[in-house]
Amino acid sequence: MTPPFSEFDEIGYWSEIKLEIVRDYASAYSRILTSKKLPHIYIDAFAGAGQHISRQTGDFIPGSPQNALNVSPPFREYHFIDLNAEKAGYLQGLAGNRFDVRIYEGDCNDVLVDQIFPTLQYESYRQALCLLDPYGLDLKWEVMFQAGQLGTIDMFLNFPVMDMNRNALWRNPDKVSPGQARRMTRFWGDESWRSVAYSTTGHLFGLPEKESNETIAEAFRERLVKVAGFKRVPVPLPMRNSRAIVYYLFFASQVDVAENIVNDIFTKHRGRGRSE
Ligand SMILES: C[S@@+](CC[C@H](N)C(=O)[O-])C[C@H]1O[C@@H](n2cnc3c(N)ncnc32)[C@H](O)[C@@H]1O
């Protein structure tokens, strides 16, 4: 199927780096689990259309679902979810009549919790690599919490700090609309982001002072460990354009070896992604 340009996201250099990171880890993960004869599946919750247009070169580049399908040795199953009907249609075209690929057109917050996570109970011996890659604050904490509690999931997460800063974490918190604050709470899981994001000690012109991106990301990293129950959550990788941090790429797992592999991959890519 040759899709029209309009269906494709034009992606920045930082998204290309993310694709490389997830692809490199997926290859290592599938190799290790295959050698242990453990059934492992790949989940792409905000899957996209399967390919993008590079803002740098104007060329088509494979998206995360296409990269996952190319991993060798393969995963046992692939689950691709997208809310957008046309993108789900392109994913279906990508999958063809492969029996090991399932496409869901819907809200991944529901699909994951209702249909996919129940197949990943600890007793099932099934493991999963799950990519949670929203544009912004479109993800519910419940999904990340369940992923940690199951104990069978390795997760990459796009922590959308730019959406947070633009809409919810304003210097003057009183001016933030209740709707945007609710989006933040839905992602964070409770209202504790308010005390994390605003310092109660220093006051500038009577306003609480807003904390740095690093402080907010570190508090979320601690939440993934202490509340969701992931045992290994390395310091996330800030993904930058020339002006600001666009998002943090988090990884969360239960095992040391996974953390070590991702730390090596993060080290390789740290410092890239400032060219736009
Ligand atoms: C950043 S793009 C994904 C890019 C893809 N992971 C990649 O790297 O190739 C985010 C996608 O999430 C989809 N989306 C937005 N909200 C969603 C939701 N609640 N459930 C599932 N998909 C959603 C959008 O249609 C869009 O295609």
Tab-separated table of N, CA, C and O in Angstrom, residues 196-262:
chain	number	residue	atom	x	y	z
A	196	VAL	N	5.757	18.435	43.834
A	196	VAL	CA	7.033	18.173	43.158
A	196	VAL	C	7.422	19.363	42.281
A	196	VAL	O	8.570	19.802	42.258
A	197	ALA	N	6.445	19.903	41.556
A	197	ALA	CA	6.739	20.891	40.516
A	197	ALA	C	6.943	22.302	41.053
A	197	ALA	O	7.510	23.146	40.359
A	198	TYR	N	6.475	22.562	42.255
A	198	TYR	CA	6.591	23.925	42.793
A	198	TYR	C	7.273	23.895	44.151
A	198	TYR	O	6.831	23.180	45.050
A	199	SER	N	8.326	24.664	44.259
A	199	SER	CA	9.056	24.724	45.516
A	199	SER	C	8.281	25.565	46.515
A	199	SER	O	7.729	26.617	46.182
A	200	THR	N	8.250	25.077	47.738
A	200	THR	CA	7.551	25.835	48.774
A	200	THR	C	8.514	26.709	49.561
A	200	THR	O	8.091	27.506	50.384
A	201	THR	N	9.820	26.565	49.265
A	201	THR	CA	10.784	27.333	50.059
A	201	THR	C	11.014	28.741	49.479
A	201	THR	O	10.719	29.732	50.125
A	202	GLY	N	11.490	28.791	48.214
A	202	GLY	CA	11.757	30.109	47.628
A	202	GLY	C	10.491	30.696	47.031
A	202	GLY	O	9.760	30.001	46.328
A	203	HIS	N	10.223	31.945	47.271
A	203	HIS	CA	9.042	32.579	46.691
A	203	HIS	C	9.462	33.832	45.933
A	203	HIS	O	10.126	34.696	46.481
A	204	LEU	N	9.084	33.894	44.637
A	204	LEU	CA	9.433	35.047	43.817
A	204	LEU	C	8.162	35.862	43.623
A	204	LEU	O	7.182	35.347	43.089
A	205	PHE	N	8.153	37.076	44.055
A	205	PHE	CA	6.963	37.945	43.958
A	205	PHE	C	5.722	37.226	44.495
A	205	PHE	O	4.645	37.281	43.906
A	206	GLY	N	5.885	36.493	45.566
A	206	GLY	CA	4.735	35.852	46.192
A	206	GLY	C	4.286	34.568	45.528
A	206	GLY	O	3.342	33.933	45.984
A	207	LEU	N	4.975	34.168	44.405
A	207	LEU	CA	4.545	32.931	43.727
A	207	LEU	C	5.466	31.780	44.119
A	207	LEU	O	6.655	31.988	44.303
A	208	PRO	N	4.933	30.559	44.187
A	208	PRO	CA	5.829	29.428	44.384
A	208	PRO	C	6.742	29.292	43.178
A	208	PRO	O	6.340	29.597	42.056
A	209	GLU	N	7.984	28.848	43.398
A	209	GLU	CA	8.921	28.759	42.279
A	209	GLU	C	8.827	27.416	41.590
A	209	GLU	O	8.774	26.381	42.251
A	210	LYS	N	8.819	27.456	40.262
A	210	LYS	CA	8.702	26.208	39.517
A	210	LYS	C	10.042	25.481	39.497
A	210	LYS	O	11.086	26.079	39.279
A	211	GLU	N	9.985	24.180	39.741
A	211	GLU	CA	11.202	23.363	39.742
A	211	GLU	C	11.657	23.062	38.319
A	211	GLU	O	10.903	23.233	37.355
A	212	SER	N	12.888	22.544	38.213
A	212	SER	CA	13.468	22.252	36.885
A	212	SER	C	12.859	20.977	36.293
A	212	SER	O	12.292	20.133	37.008
A	213	ASN	N	13.027	20.827	34.971
A	213	ASN	CA	12.619	19.583	34.305
A	213	ASN	C	13.267	18.369	34.965
A	213	ASN	O	12.636	17.325	35.123
A	214	GLU	N	14.553	18.512	35.317
A	214	GLU	CA	15.288	17.379	35.897
A	214	GLU	C	14.648	16.932	37.202
A	214	GLU	O	14.512	15.745	37.482
A	215	THR	N	14.230	17.905	38.018
A	215	THR	CA	13.610	17.572	39.311
A	215	THR	C	12.296	16.829	39.093
A	215	THR	O	11.993	15.843	39.779
A	216	ILE	N	11.532	17.280	38.117
A	216	ILE	CA	10.223	16.661	37.854
A	216	ILE	C	10.422	15.242	37.303
A	216	ILE	O	9.754	14.293	37.727
A	217	ALA	N	11.383	15.098	36.390
A	217	ALA	CA	11.646	13.762	35.830
A	217	ALA	C	12.160	12.815	36.909
A	217	ALA	O	11.782	11.638	36.952
A	218	GLU	N	13.010	13.307	37.794
A	218	GLU	CA	13.552	12.441	38.852
A	218	GLU	C	12.437	12.001	39.812
A	218	GLU	O	12.403	10.842	40.249
A	219	ALA	N	11.507	12.897	40.104
A	219	ALA	CA	10.383	12.516	40.980
A	219	ALA	C	9.531	11.437	40.309
A	219	ALA	O	9.036	10.515	40.966
A	220	PHE	N	9.377	11.541	39.007
A	220	PHE	CA	8.587	10.522	38.309
A	220	PHE	C	9.350	9.196	38.279
A	220	PHE	O	8.758	8.122	38.411
A	221	ARG	N	10.661	9.269	38.111
A	221	ARG	CA	11.486	8.046	38.137
A	221	ARG	C	11.285	7.326	39.480
A	221	ARG	O	11.071	6.117	39.532
A	222	GLU	N	11.294	8.107	40.562
A	222	GLU	CA	11.090	7.505	41.886
A	222	GLU	C	9.698	6.886	42.012
A	222	GLU	O	9.517	5.856	42.642
A	223	ARG	N	8.709	7.517	41.399
A	223	ARG	CA	7.342	6.967	41.433
A	223	ARG	C	7.268	5.616	40.719
A	223	ARG	O	6.578	4.701	41.151
A	224	LEU	N	7.989	5.526	39.589
A	224	LEU	CA	7.967	4.255	38.850
A	224	LEU	C	8.555	3.129	39.704
A	224	LEU	O	8.114	1.976	39.622
A	225	VAL	N	9.528	3.482	40.555
A	225	VAL	CA	10.132	2.468	41.426
A	225	VAL	C	9.240	2.231	42.646
A	225	VAL	O	8.794	1.106	42.904
A	226	LYS	N	8.953	3.299	43.378
A	226	LYS	CA	8.309	3.136	44.693
A	226	LYS	C	6.827	2.836	44.603
A	226	LYS	O	6.266	2.153	45.443
A	227	VAL	N	6.146	3.377	43.621
A	227	VAL	CA	4.690	3.183	43.540
A	227	VAL	C	4.333	2.098	42.526
A	227	VAL	O	3.570	1.181	42.840
A	228	ALA	N	4.903	2.172	41.322
A	228	ALA	CA	4.536	1.174	40.302
A	228	ALA	C	5.220	-0.170	40.542
A	228	ALA	O	4.708	-1.208	40.129
A	229	GLY	N	6.405	-0.142	41.190
A	229	GLY	CA	7.053	-1.416	41.521
A	229	GLY	C	8.064	-1.919	40.510
A	229	GLY	O	8.440	-3.086	40.542
A	230	PHE	N	8.542	-1.026	39.611
A	230	PHE	CA	9.660	-1.434	38.751
A	230	PHE	C	10.928	-1.437	39.612
A	230	PHE	O	11.163	-0.498	40.380
A	231	LYS	N	11.762	-2.466	39.436
A	231	LYS	CA	12.975	-2.522	40.269
A	231	LYS	C	14.115	-1.726	39.658
A	231	LYS	O	14.988	-1.244	40.358
A	232	ARG	N	14.137	-1.619	38.349
A	232	ARG	CA	15.240	-0.941	37.675
A	232	ARG	C	14.723	0.165	36.763
A	232	ARG	O	14.087	-0.114	35.749
A	233	VAL	N	14.993	1.390	37.130
A	233	VAL	CA	14.591	2.533	36.293
A	233	VAL	C	15.793	3.473	36.185
A	233	VAL	O	16.043	4.279	37.089
A	234	PRO	N	16.601	3.332	35.121
A	234	PRO	CA	17.770	4.210	35.001
A	234	PRO	C	17.367	5.671	34.814
A	234	PRO	O	16.215	5.959	34.472
A	235	VAL	N	18.335	6.544	35.027
A	235	VAL	CA	18.098	7.973	34.784
A	235	VAL	C	17.682	8.124	33.321
A	235	VAL	O	18.349	7.595	32.426
A	236	PRO	N	16.567	8.811	33.050
A	236	PRO	CA	16.059	8.869	31.672
A	236	PRO	C	16.935	9.737	30.776
A	236	PRO	O	17.706	10.567	31.254
A	237	LEU	N	16.766	9.542	29.481
A	237	LEU	CA	17.553	10.303	28.502
A	237	LEU	C	16.756	11.528	28.062
A	237	LEU	O	15.655	11.387	27.531
A	238	PRO	N	17.297	12.741	28.282
A	238	PRO	CA	16.592	13.929	27.776
A	238	PRO	C	16.729	14.027	26.265
A	238	PRO	O	17.828	13.925	25.740
A	239	MET	N	15.606	14.194	25.579
A	239	MET	CA	15.613	14.301	24.116
A	239	MET	C	15.366	15.763	23.789
A	239	MET	O	14.298	16.301	24.099
A	240	ARG	N	16.366	16.423	23.158
A	240	ARG	CA	16.320	17.874	22.982
A	240	ARG	C	16.257	18.272	21.526
A	240	ARG	O	16.850	17.617	20.689
A	241	ASN	N	15.607	19.391	21.257
A	241	ASN	CA	15.861	20.089	20.006
A	241	ASN	C	16.817	21.228	20.346
A	241	ASN	O	17.387	21.243	21.442
A	242	SER	N	17.005	22.174	19.448
A	242	SER	CA	18.020	23.205	19.720
A	242	SER	C	17.579	24.157	20.829
A	242	SER	O	18.386	24.887	21.391
A	243	ARG	N	16.283	24.149	21.171
A	243	ARG	CA	15.792	25.121	22.144
A	243	ARG	C	15.520	24.543	23.531
A	243	ARG	O	15.703	25.205	24.530
A	244	ALA	N	15.037	23.287	23.570
A	244	ALA	CA	14.550	22.792	24.860
A	244	ALA	C	14.510	21.271	24.886
A	244	ALA	O	14.677	20.619	23.850
A	245	ILE	N	14.253	20.741	26.079
A	245	ILE	CA	14.014	19.295	26.183
A	245	ILE	C	12.585	19.043	25.717
A	245	ILE	O	11.635	19.659	26.227
A	246	VAL	N	12.436	18.163	24.743
A	246	VAL	CA	11.117	17.870	24.184
A	246	VAL	C	10.435	16.808	25.050
A	246	VAL	O	9.258	16.900	25.378
A	247	TYR	N	11.176	15.773	25.380
A	247	TYR	CA	10.669	14.754	26.305
A	247	TYR	C	11.841	14.011	26.923
A	247	TYR	O	12.986	14.157	26.476
A	248	TYR	N	11.548	13.223	27.958
A	248	TYR	CA	12.543	12.310	28.522
A	248	TYR	C	12.170	10.907	28.092
A	248	TYR	O	10.989	10.526	28.178
A	249	LEU	N	13.147	10.141	27.655
A	249	LEU	CA	12.890	8.744	27.340
A	249	LEU	C	13.243	7.912	28.576
A	249	LEU	O	14.399	7.836	28.978
A	250	PHE	N	12.203	7.333	29.177
A	250	PHE	CA	12.380	6.474	30.349
A	250	PHE	C	12.429	5.018	29.909
A	250	PHE	O	11.778	4.622	28.928
A	251	PHE	N	13.142	4.228	30.715
A	251	PHE	CA	13.084	2.780	30.579
A	251	PHE	C	12.837	2.222	31.971
A	251	PHE	O	13.377	2.729	32.962
A	252	ALA	N	12.014	1.188	32.058
A	252	ALA	CA	11.730	0.574	33.358
A	252	ALA	C	11.655	-0.936	33.189
A	252	ALA	O	11.088	-1.434	32.215
A	253	SER	N	12.235	-1.648	34.151
A	253	SER	CA	12.307	-3.107	34.049
A	253	SER	C	12.385	-3.688	35.460
A	253	SER	O	12.392	-2.960	36.454
A	254	GLN	N	12.456	-5.011	35.506
A	254	GLN	CA	12.608	-5.684	36.803
A	254	GLN	C	14.013	-6.258	36.955
A	254	GLN	O	14.351	-6.761	38.022
A	255	VAL	N	14.810	-6.230	35.895
A	255	VAL	CA	16.075	-6.973	35.949
A	255	VAL	C	17.307	-6.114	35.658
A	255	VAL	O	17.281	-5.223	34.807
A	256	ASP	N	18.392	-6.470	36.377
A	256	ASP	CA	19.639	-5.705	36.263
A	256	ASP	C	20.181	-5.695	34.841
A	256	ASP	O	20.633	-4.670	34.348
A	257	VAL	N	20.148	-6.883	34.210
A	257	VAL	CA	20.782	-6.973	32.891
A	257	VAL	C	20.107	-6.035	31.891
A	257	VAL	O	20.774	-5.404	31.061
A	258	ALA	N	18.782	-5.891	32.014
A	258	ALA	CA	18.040	-4.993	31.113
A	258	ALA	C	18.501	-3.552	31.339
A	258	ALA	O	18.751	-2.799	30.390
A	259	GLU	N	18.627	-3.195	32.612
A	259	GLU	CA	19.061	-1.828	32.930
A	259	GLU	C	20.470	-1.573	32.386
A	259	GLU	O	20.746	-0.505	31.828
A	260	ASN	N	21.328	-2.571	32.513
A	260	ASN	CA	22.704	-2.391	32.036
A	260	ASN	C	22.748	-2.186	30.523
A	260	ASN	O	23.470	-1.330	30.017
A	261	ILE	N	21.946	-2.986	29.814
A	261	ILE	CA	21.928	-2.861	28.352
A	261	ILE	C	21.431	-1.465	27.970
A	261	ILE	O	21.999	-0.789	27.106
A	262	VAL	N	20.353	-1.030	28.625
A	262	VAL	CA	19.792	0.282	28.257
A	262	VAL	C	20.738	1.414	28.644
A	262	VAL	O	20.885	2.385	27.889
